[in-house]
mmCIF file of C-alpha atoms in Angstrom:
data_model
loop_
_atom_site.group_PDB
_atom_site.id
_atom_site.type_symbol
_atom_site.label_atom_id
_atom_site.label_comp_id
_atom_site.label_asym_id
_atom_site.label_seq_id
_atom_site.Cartn_x
_atom_site.Cartn_y
_atom_site.Cartn_z
ATOM 1 C CA MET A 11 0.002 0.049 -0.031
ATOM 2 C CA ASP A 12 1.378 3.284 -0.826
ATOM 3 C CA TYR A 13 0.690 5.433 2.004
ATOM 4 C CA ARG A 14 2.246 8.497 0.508
ATOM 5 C CA THR A 15 -0.929 9.732 -1.394
ATOM 6 C CA PHE A 16 -3.371 9.015 1.471
ATOM 7 C CA GLU A 17 -5.113 12.048 3.024
ATOM 8 C CA VAL A 18 -6.940 12.200 6.195
ATOM 9 C CA GLN A 19 -10.375 10.275 5.090
ATOM 10 C CA ASP A 20 -7.868 7.611 3.329
ATOM 11 C CA PHE A 21 -6.298 6.943 6.838
ATOM 12 C CA LEU A 22 -9.745 7.034 8.648
ATOM 13 C CA ALA A 23 -10.764 4.084 6.133
ATOM 14 C CA ASP A 24 -7.431 2.115 6.547
ATOM 15 C CA GLU A 25 -7.851 -0.977 8.477
ATOM 16 C CA ASN A 26 -4.052 -1.048 9.343
ATOM 17 C CA PHE A 27 -3.833 2.561 10.603
ATOM 18 C CA THR A 28 -7.028 2.480 12.781
ATOM 19 C CA GLN A 29 -6.040 -0.862 14.297
ATOM 20 C CA TRP A 30 -2.528 0.877 14.923
ATOM 21 C CA VAL A 31 -4.527 3.836 16.817
ATOM 22 C CA LEU A 32 -7.108 1.816 18.588
ATOM 23 C CA GLN A 33 -5.289 -1.332 19.464
ATOM 24 C CA PRO A 34 -1.912 -1.231 19.136
ATOM 25 C CA ASP A 35 0.607 -3.890 18.992
ATOM 26 C CA ALA A 36 4.366 -4.289 18.366
ATOM 27 C CA GLU A 37 4.081 -5.003 14.721
ATOM 28 C CA HIS A 38 1.800 -2.188 13.708
ATOM 29 C CA ASP A 39 3.717 0.316 16.149
ATOM 30 C CA ASP A 40 6.989 -0.640 14.313
ATOM 31 C CA PHE A 41 5.671 -0.318 10.931
ATOM 32 C CA TRP A 42 4.009 3.160 11.408
ATOM 33 C CA THR A 43 6.529 4.724 13.665
ATOM 34 C CA ASN A 44 9.180 3.906 11.096
ATOM 35 C CA TRP A 45 6.885 5.070 8.399
ATOM 36 C CA LEU A 46 6.444 8.428 9.731
ATOM 37 C CA ALA A 47 10.021 8.887 10.414
ATOM 38 C CA ALA A 48 10.855 8.139 6.853
ATOM 39 C CA HIS A 49 7.738 10.253 5.732
ATOM 40 C CA PRO A 50 7.704 13.557 7.705
ATOM 41 C CA ASP A 51 5.823 15.477 5.085
ATOM 42 C CA ARG A 52 2.821 13.364 5.736
ATOM 43 C CA LYS A 53 2.839 13.448 9.516
ATOM 44 C CA ASP A 54 0.388 16.108 9.852
ATOM 45 C CA VAL A 55 -1.968 14.350 7.722
ATOM 46 C CA ALA A 56 -1.585 11.220 9.875
ATOM 47 C CA ASP A 57 -1.750 13.051 13.025
ATOM 48 C CA GLN A 58 -5.149 14.673 11.932
ATOM 49 C CA ALA A 59 -6.590 11.461 11.125
ATOM 50 C CA ARG A 60 -5.400 9.861 14.439
ATOM 51 C CA LEU A 61 -6.838 12.655 16.534
ATOM 52 C CA LEU A 62 -10.163 12.095 14.776
ATOM 53 C CA ILE A 63 -10.018 8.257 15.877
ATOM 54 C CA GLU A 64 -9.098 8.700 19.145
ATOM 55 C CA ASN A 65 -11.787 11.301 20.048
ATOM 56 C CA ILE A 66 -14.518 9.343 18.310
ATOM 57 C CA ASP A 67 -17.165 7.760 20.791
ATOM 58 C CA PHE A 68 -20.143 6.717 19.312
ATOM 59 C CA THR A 69 -21.318 4.691 22.334
ATOM 60 C CA GLU A 70 -21.442 7.749 24.349
ATOM 61 C CA THR A 71 -24.488 9.582 25.105
ATOM 62 C CA TRP A 72 -25.439 13.115 25.948
ATOM 63 C CA SER A 73 -28.687 15.255 26.869
ATOM 64 C CA ALA A 74 -30.461 17.461 24.482
ATOM 65 C CA GLY A 75 -28.862 20.592 26.003
ATOM 66 C CA GLU A 76 -25.476 19.067 25.443
ATOM 67 C CA ARG A 77 -26.403 18.426 21.854
ATOM 68 C CA HIS A 78 -27.541 22.043 21.315
ATOM 69 C CA ASP A 79 -24.417 23.481 22.824
ATOM 70 C CA MET A 80 -22.375 21.034 20.371
ATOM 71 C CA TRP A 81 -24.206 21.955 17.516
ATOM 72 C CA LYS A 82 -24.223 25.598 18.061
ATOM 73 C CA TYR A 83 -20.180 25.197 18.743
ATOM 74 C CA ILE A 84 -20.038 23.348 15.278
ATOM 75 C CA GLN A 85 -21.994 26.274 13.517
ATOM 76 C CA THR A 86 -20.139 29.307 14.974
ATOM 77 C CA GLY A 87 -16.968 28.045 16.173
ATOM 78 C CA THR A 88 -17.527 29.863 19.655
ATOM 79 C CA SER A 89 -15.561 28.538 22.233
ATOM 80 C CA ARG A 90 -17.400 26.816 25.471
ATOM 81 C CA SER A 91 -14.456 26.779 27.816
ATOM 82 C CA ALA A 92 -15.882 29.673 29.877
ATOM 83 C CA VAL A 93 -19.097 28.096 30.701
ATOM 84 C CA LEU A 94 -18.234 24.321 30.921
ATOM 85 C CA PRO A 95 -16.394 22.846 33.545
ATOM 86 C CA ALA A 96 -12.939 21.349 32.316
ATOM 87 C CA GLY A 97 -13.886 17.396 32.811
ATOM 88 C CA LYS A 98 -17.154 18.314 31.133
ATOM 89 C CA MET A 99 -15.426 20.438 28.329
ATOM 90 C CA GLN A 100 -13.244 17.340 27.331
ATOM 91 C CA ARG A 101 -16.105 14.928 26.929
ATOM 92 C CA TRP A 102 -18.030 17.818 24.998
ATOM 93 C CA LEU A 103 -14.986 18.188 22.490
ATOM 94 C CA ARG A 104 -15.173 14.323 22.077
ATOM 95 C CA ILE A 105 -18.839 14.913 21.148
ATOM 96 C CA SER A 106 -17.895 17.418 18.593
ATOM 97 C CA TYR A 107 -15.323 15.368 17.024
ATOM 98 C CA ALA A 108 -17.803 12.621 16.533
ATOM 99 C CA ALA A 109 -20.407 15.021 15.011
ATOM 100 C CA VAL A 110 -17.843 16.454 12.672
ATOM 101 C CA PHE A 111 -16.821 13.089 11.453
ATOM 102 C CA ALA A 112 -20.675 12.013 11.071
ATOM 103 C CA LEU A 113 -21.094 15.360 8.935
ATOM 104 C CA LEU A 114 -18.069 14.202 6.885
ATOM 105 C CA VAL A 115 -19.614 10.723 6.313
ATOM 106 C CA PHE A 116 -22.712 11.889 5.159
ATOM 107 C CA ALA A 117 -22.382 15.587 3.886
ATOM 108 C CA GLY A 118 -18.903 14.849 2.660
ATOM 109 C CA GLY A 119 -19.263 11.051 1.321
ATOM 110 C CA TRP A 120 -19.564 12.039 -2.083
ATOM 111 C CA PHE A 121 -16.401 14.243 -2.245
ATOM 112 C CA TYR A 122 -14.396 11.539 -0.422
ATOM 113 C CA LEU A 123 -15.703 8.469 -2.682
ATOM 114 C CA THR A 124 -14.422 10.813 -5.866
ATOM 115 C CA SER A 125 -11.507 12.084 -4.478
ATOM 116 C CA ARG A 126 -9.816 9.228 -3.115
ATOM 117 C CA PRO A 127 -6.735 7.763 -5.266
ATOM 118 C CA VAL A 128 -7.785 4.984 -7.576
ATOM 119 C CA ARG A 129 -5.338 1.997 -7.133
ATOM 120 C CA PHE A 130 -4.556 -1.033 -9.436
ATOM 121 C CA GLN A 131 -2.970 -4.262 -8.087
ATOM 122 C CA THR A 132 -1.631 -7.322 -9.710
ATOM 123 C CA PRO A 133 -1.358 -10.871 -7.834
ATOM 124 C CA TYR A 134 1.854 -12.801 -8.012
ATOM 125 C CA GLY A 135 1.946 -14.481 -11.742
ATOM 126 C CA LYS A 136 -0.566 -12.192 -13.204
ATOM 127 C CA GLN A 137 -0.179 -9.009 -15.528
ATOM 128 C CA GLN A 138 -2.567 -6.314 -16.364
ATOM 129 C CA LEU A 139 -3.015 -3.537 -19.075
ATOM 130 C CA VAL A 140 -4.293 -0.128 -17.719
ATOM 131 C CA THR A 141 -5.163 2.688 -19.996
ATOM 132 C CA LEU A 142 -5.565 5.987 -18.540
ATOM 133 C CA ASP A 143 -8.144 8.887 -19.488
ATOM 134 C CA ASP A 144 -5.100 10.369 -21.630
ATOM 135 C CA GLY A 145 -4.503 7.460 -23.461
ATOM 136 C CA SER A 146 -1.149 6.359 -21.931
ATOM 137 C CA ARG A 147 -0.961 2.847 -21.591
ATOM 138 C CA ILE A 148 0.580 0.963 -18.348
ATOM 139 C CA MET A 149 1.323 -2.612 -18.195
ATOM 140 C CA LEU A 150 1.669 -4.016 -14.743
ATOM 141 C CA ASN A 151 3.841 -6.927 -14.078
ATOM 142 C CA ALA A 152 3.085 -9.398 -11.368
ATOM 143 C CA ASN A 153 3.095 -8.262 -7.711
ATOM 144 C CA SER A 154 2.740 -4.637 -8.530
ATOM 145 C CA GLU A 155 0.670 -1.575 -7.784
ATOM 146 C CA LEU A 156 -0.299 1.356 -9.667
ATOM 147 C CA THR A 157 -1.984 4.648 -7.922
ATOM 148 C CA VAL A 158 -3.630 7.214 -9.823
ATOM 149 C CA ARG A 159 -5.300 10.427 -8.659
ATOM 150 C CA ARG A 160 -9.085 10.529 -9.537
ATOM 151 C CA ASP A 161 -8.395 13.878 -11.189
ATOM 152 C CA PHE A 162 -5.809 12.772 -13.294
ATOM 153 C CA GLY A 163 -5.215 14.863 -16.388
ATOM 154 C CA LYS A 164 -7.205 17.744 -15.028
ATOM 155 C CA GLU A 165 -4.270 19.648 -13.595
ATOM 156 C CA ALA A 166 -1.373 21.350 -14.494
ATOM 157 C CA LYS A 167 0.686 17.692 -14.594
ATOM 158 C CA ARG A 168 -0.163 14.064 -14.760
ATOM 159 C CA GLU A 169 0.949 12.045 -11.633
ATOM 160 C CA VAL A 170 1.228 8.611 -10.772
ATOM 161 C CA TRP A 171 2.852 6.133 -8.357
ATOM 162 C CA ILE A 172 4.383 2.761 -8.778
ATOM 163 C CA ARG A 173 5.649 0.154 -6.813
ATOM 164 C CA GLY A 174 6.850 -3.137 -8.342
ATOM 165 C CA GLU A 175 7.081 -2.978 -12.097
ATOM 166 C CA ALA A 176 5.477 -1.731 -15.180
ATOM 167 C CA PHE A 177 6.108 -0.647 -18.743
ATOM 168 C CA PHE A 178 4.803 2.929 -19.474
ATOM 169 C CA ASP A 179 4.026 3.991 -23.114
ATOM 170 C CA VAL A 180 2.960 7.632 -21.994
ATOM 171 C CA ALA A 181 0.797 9.791 -24.607
ATOM 172 C CA LYS A 182 1.660 13.604 -25.251
ATOM 173 C CA LEU A 183 -1.187 15.853 -24.029
ATOM 174 C CA MET A 184 -1.461 19.268 -24.793
ATOM 175 C CA LYS A 185 -3.567 22.414 -23.059
ATOM 176 C CA GLN A 186 -3.692 25.783 -24.380
ATOM 177 C CA GLU A 187 -0.726 24.940 -26.127
ATOM 178 C CA LYS A 188 1.265 23.729 -23.486
ATOM 179 C CA LYS A 189 2.663 20.344 -23.020
ATOM 180 C CA ILE A 190 1.383 18.575 -19.797
ATOM 181 C CA PRO A 191 4.248 17.014 -18.132
ATOM 182 C CA PHE A 192 3.860 12.974 -16.855
ATOM 183 C CA ILE A 193 5.597 12.228 -13.264
ATOM 184 C CA VAL A 194 6.120 8.933 -12.031
ATOM 185 C CA HIS A 195 6.738 8.425 -8.379
ATOM 186 C CA THR A 196 8.906 5.755 -6.847
ATOM 187 C CA ASP A 197 10.393 5.238 -3.480
ATOM 188 C CA GLN A 198 13.763 7.082 -4.428
ATOM 189 C CA LEU A 199 13.204 8.795 -7.826
ATOM 190 C CA ASP A 200 10.885 10.977 -9.779
ATOM 191 C CA ILE A 201 10.574 10.269 -13.644
ATOM 192 C CA HIS A 202 9.565 13.321 -15.666
ATOM 193 C CA VAL A 203 8.460 12.441 -18.850
ATOM 194 C CA LEU A 204 6.452 13.747 -22.023
ATOM 195 C CA GLY A 205 5.964 11.321 -24.954
ATOM 196 C CA THR A 206 7.867 8.389 -23.855
ATOM 197 C CA ALA A 207 8.078 4.451 -23.518
ATOM 198 C CA PHE A 208 10.055 2.839 -20.729
ATOM 199 C CA ASN A 209 10.391 0.200 -18.159
ATOM 200 C CA ILE A 210 10.388 0.850 -14.540
ATOM 201 C CA THR A 211 11.010 -1.672 -11.491
ATOM 202 C CA ASN A 212 10.937 -0.220 -8.132
ATOM 203 C CA ARG A 213 11.453 -3.077 -5.651
ATOM 204 C CA ARG A 214 13.613 -3.927 -2.599
ATOM 205 C CA GLY A 215 15.067 -0.529 -2.385
ATOM 206 C CA ARG A 216 16.084 -0.285 -5.749
ATOM 207 C CA VAL A 217 14.476 1.696 -9.031
ATOM 208 C CA ASP A 218 15.943 0.580 -12.414
ATOM 209 C CA VAL A 219 14.495 2.758 -15.392
ATOM 210 C CA ALA A 220 15.049 1.402 -18.927
ATOM 211 C CA LEU A 221 14.123 3.670 -22.005
ATOM 212 C CA GLU A 222 12.923 2.461 -25.033
ATOM 213 C CA HIS A 223 12.231 5.584 -26.933
ATOM 214 C CA GLY A 224 11.408 9.191 -26.321
ATOM 215 C CA SER A 225 13.393 11.002 -23.453
ATOM 216 C CA VAL A 226 12.856 10.899 -19.548
ATOM 217 C CA LYS A 227 14.624 13.167 -16.767
ATOM 218 C CA LEU A 228 15.184 11.191 -13.534
ATOM 219 C CA VAL A 229 15.332 13.194 -10.044
ATOM 220 C CA ASP A 230 16.130 11.932 -6.853
ATOM 221 C CA ALA A 231 13.023 12.172 -4.578
ATOM 222 C CA SER A 232 15.311 13.447 -1.766
ATOM 223 C CA ASN A 233 18.158 15.760 -3.554
ATOM 224 C CA ALA A 234 16.956 17.530 -6.712
ATOM 225 C CA SER A 235 20.612 17.757 -7.558
ATOM 226 C CA ASN A 236 20.992 14.248 -8.284
ATOM 227 C CA SER A 237 19.446 14.093 -11.499
ATOM 228 C CA MET A 238 19.892 12.707 -14.896
ATOM 229 C CA LEU A 239 18.714 12.692 -18.653
ATOM 230 C CA LEU A 240 18.319 9.205 -20.139
ATOM 231 C CA LYS A 241 18.395 8.672 -24.137
ATOM 232 C CA PRO A 242 16.798 5.275 -25.787
ATOM 233 C CA GLY A 243 18.798 2.075 -24.891
ATOM 234 C CA GLU A 244 20.024 3.678 -21.685
ATOM 235 C CA LYS A 245 19.141 2.331 -18.158
ATOM 236 C CA ALA A 246 19.704 4.351 -14.876
ATOM 237 C CA THR A 247 19.742 2.770 -11.524
ATOM 238 C CA GLN A 248 18.900 4.421 -7.945
ATOM 239 C CA THR A 249 19.419 2.318 -4.582
ATOM 240 C CA ALA A 250 18.456 3.267 -1.039
ATOM 241 C CA THR A 251 22.345 2.775 -0.194
ATOM 242 C CA GLU A 252 23.901 4.526 -3.023
ATOM 243 C CA ALA A 253 22.856 8.076 -3.830
ATOM 244 C CA PRO A 254 24.414 8.974 -6.971
ATOM 245 C CA LEU A 255 22.364 7.892 -9.970
ATOM 246 C CA LYS A 256 24.167 5.326 -12.371
ATOM 247 C CA LYS A 257 23.838 5.030 -16.103
ATOM 248 C CA GLU A 258 24.436 2.168 -18.701
ATOM 249 C CA VAL A 259 23.604 1.037 -22.215
ATOM 250 C CA VAL A 260 21.503 -1.841 -22.193
ATOM 251 C CA ASP A 261 19.445 -4.170 -24.396
ATOM 252 C CA VAL A 262 15.921 -2.628 -23.224
ATOM 253 C CA LYS A 263 13.968 -5.582 -24.634
ATOM 254 C CA GLU A 264 15.865 -7.431 -21.804
ATOM 255 C CA TYR A 265 14.199 -5.426 -19.190
ATOM 256 C CA SER A 266 10.625 -5.502 -21.225
ATOM 257 C CA SER A 267 10.123 -8.569 -22.748
ATOM 258 C CA TRP A 268 7.573 -9.859 -20.309
ATOM 259 C CA ARG A 269 5.176 -7.732 -22.054
ATOM 260 C CA GLN A 270 5.174 -10.510 -24.342
ATOM 261 C CA LYS A 271 4.786 -13.194 -21.775
ATOM 262 C CA VAL A 272 8.327 -14.294 -21.709
ATOM 263 C CA TYR A 273 11.339 -13.221 -19.604
ATOM 264 C CA GLN A 274 14.413 -12.902 -21.662
ATOM 265 C CA TYR A 275 18.032 -12.506 -19.859
ATOM 266 C CA LYS A 276 21.552 -12.559 -20.942
ATOM 267 C CA GLY A 277 24.250 -13.219 -18.300
ATOM 268 C CA LYS A 278 21.580 -12.564 -15.116
ATOM 269 C CA LYS A 279 23.193 -13.531 -12.161
ATOM 270 C CA LEU A 280 21.167 -16.462 -10.374
ATOM 271 C CA GLN A 281 20.922 -14.612 -7.007
ATOM 272 C CA GLU A 282 18.952 -11.617 -9.030
ATOM 273 C CA LEU A 283 17.155 -13.989 -10.880
ATOM 274 C CA ALA A 284 16.060 -15.418 -7.215
ATOM 275 C CA GLU A 285 14.980 -12.406 -6.058
ATOM 276 C CA MET A 286 12.756 -11.684 -9.316
ATOM 277 C CA ILE A 287 11.213 -15.060 -8.881
ATOM 278 C CA GLY A 288 10.207 -14.416 -5.536
ATOM 279 C CA ASP A 289 8.918 -10.979 -6.408
ATOM 280 C CA SER A 290 6.884 -12.163 -9.209
ATOM 281 C CA TYR A 291 5.595 -15.601 -7.995
ATOM 282 C CA GLY A 292 5.771 -15.534 -4.351
ATOM 283 C CA ILE A 293 8.202 -18.522 -4.430
ATOM 284 C CA GLU A 294 11.290 -18.387 -2.067
ATOM 285 C CA VAL A 295 14.637 -19.535 -4.095
ATOM 286 C CA ILE A 296 17.186 -20.523 -1.546
ATOM 287 C CA ILE A 297 20.573 -20.885 -3.102
ATOM 288 C CA GLU A 298 22.715 -22.717 -0.455
ATOM 289 C CA ASN A 299 25.940 -22.576 -2.571
ATOM 290 C CA GLU A 300 27.462 -19.238 -2.071
ATOM 291 C CA ALA A 301 29.516 -19.518 -5.307
ATOM 292 C CA LEU A 302 26.254 -20.700 -7.175
ATOM 293 C CA LYS A 303 24.842 -17.209 -6.957
ATOM 294 C CA GLU A 304 27.429 -15.316 -8.764
ATOM 295 C CA GLU A 305 26.834 -17.868 -11.628
ATOM 296 C CA THR A 306 24.888 -16.448 -14.717
ATOM 297 C CA PHE A 307 21.943 -17.209 -16.392
ATOM 298 C CA THR A 308 21.273 -16.739 -20.299
ATOM 299 C CA GLY A 309 17.894 -17.810 -22.145
ATOM 300 C CA SER A 310 14.122 -17.154 -21.789
ATOM 301 C CA PHE A 311 11.082 -18.689 -20.155
ATOM 302 C CA PRO A 312 7.280 -18.336 -20.400
ATOM 303 C CA THR A 313 5.927 -15.968 -17.735
ATOM 304 C CA ASP A 314 3.130 -18.371 -17.054
ATOM 305 C CA SER A 315 5.858 -21.503 -16.112
ATOM 306 C CA VAL A 316 8.336 -20.719 -13.700
ATOM 307 C CA GLU A 317 9.002 -24.493 -13.732
ATOM 308 C CA THR A 318 10.532 -24.226 -17.299
ATOM 309 C CA PHE A 319 13.435 -21.860 -15.707
ATOM 310 C CA PHE A 320 14.283 -24.538 -13.286
ATOM 311 C CA GLU A 321 14.276 -27.170 -15.966
ATOM 312 C CA LYS A 322 16.504 -24.938 -18.098
ATOM 313 C CA LEU A 323 18.940 -24.406 -15.065
ATOM 314 C CA GLY A 324 19.310 -27.863 -14.145
ATOM 315 C CA LYS A 325 20.420 -28.772 -17.603
ATOM 316 C CA LEU A 326 22.895 -25.795 -17.679
ATOM 317 C CA TYR A 327 24.460 -26.615 -14.312
ATOM 318 C CA PRO A 328 25.364 -29.624 -12.450
ATOM 319 C CA LEU A 329 23.238 -28.570 -9.333
ATOM 320 C CA GLU A 330 20.511 -30.411 -7.379
ATOM 321 C CA ILE A 331 17.173 -28.768 -7.561
ATOM 322 C CA GLU A 332 14.479 -29.627 -4.514
ATOM 323 C CA LYS A 333 11.187 -28.234 -4.036
ATOM 324 C CA LYS A 334 9.494 -28.208 -0.697
ATOM 325 C CA GLY A 335 6.039 -26.394 -0.702
ATOM 326 C CA ASN A 336 6.781 -22.953 -1.916
ATOM 327 C CA LYS A 337 10.335 -23.001 -1.576
ATOM 328 C CA TYR A 338 12.991 -23.953 -4.124
ATOM 329 C CA TYR A 339 16.575 -25.414 -2.986
ATOM 330 C CA LEU A 340 19.370 -25.071 -5.421
ATOM 331 C CA ARG A 341 22.339 -27.174 -4.413
#
């Protein structure tokens, strides 16, 4: 889930967030503490949602007089602290929060439904083609998520968020004789494009962008001076541990062949293939021989048959392949 795009109403509707606020445990507390530390720009929004959740108590009852005072407070914004005792004031404020939340649900429900982002998700081993309103086509690889604002294309720029792997074929868009930029956000990079086709992988703290045609500008999300322009046939890499962007000339088909339902590799390390298989199929590949991790694979296999990869691997190397449940052991 990409919480970077969440607004107050999204956090209120998210089960993991509400459970953390109302029934915190070690797992949820560790996740949200680390997430908020890593995304300080979203702290105010999350704090607003948390305050609402903490102060809402729909089981509490109040008198007709309190209801009248509460409603007057909401309408006028006039403080009642001068006429209510401190203890009763706290209870009365909680009632106000509950009432405001109810108003948001009933009076603002339509706004919530029409403003929250649209998310496209693919399960393990599946792909999905998404066509946006501007004509841009995005092919999602397995175990990936694309987030798009509902007002996409209506503002001065087009923005989407990607987790996993996808191939973008971005359409050019003009408004009042001005080109409308298209920006793809990842964990570490922002990719600025106009009319471009490229493959992007955003997994395991690493972002790879391989450009098929057109041009893109890559900008480090946390350091704008760390930027780079890509030409067709080039690939850029950004990792969480190595800040400077790295560029190299590649065969882009090797990075985007999955669109034709086939994985095609040339000299790919087995350790990297093991990680890709885990990301795409939810299968754990355990290489017990350290030297084997550095061996390479050249060949192809269909995206709907990972077993073909292991069959080919067994013919290329004198190794033992054992399958136990959802795990493959290479010895």
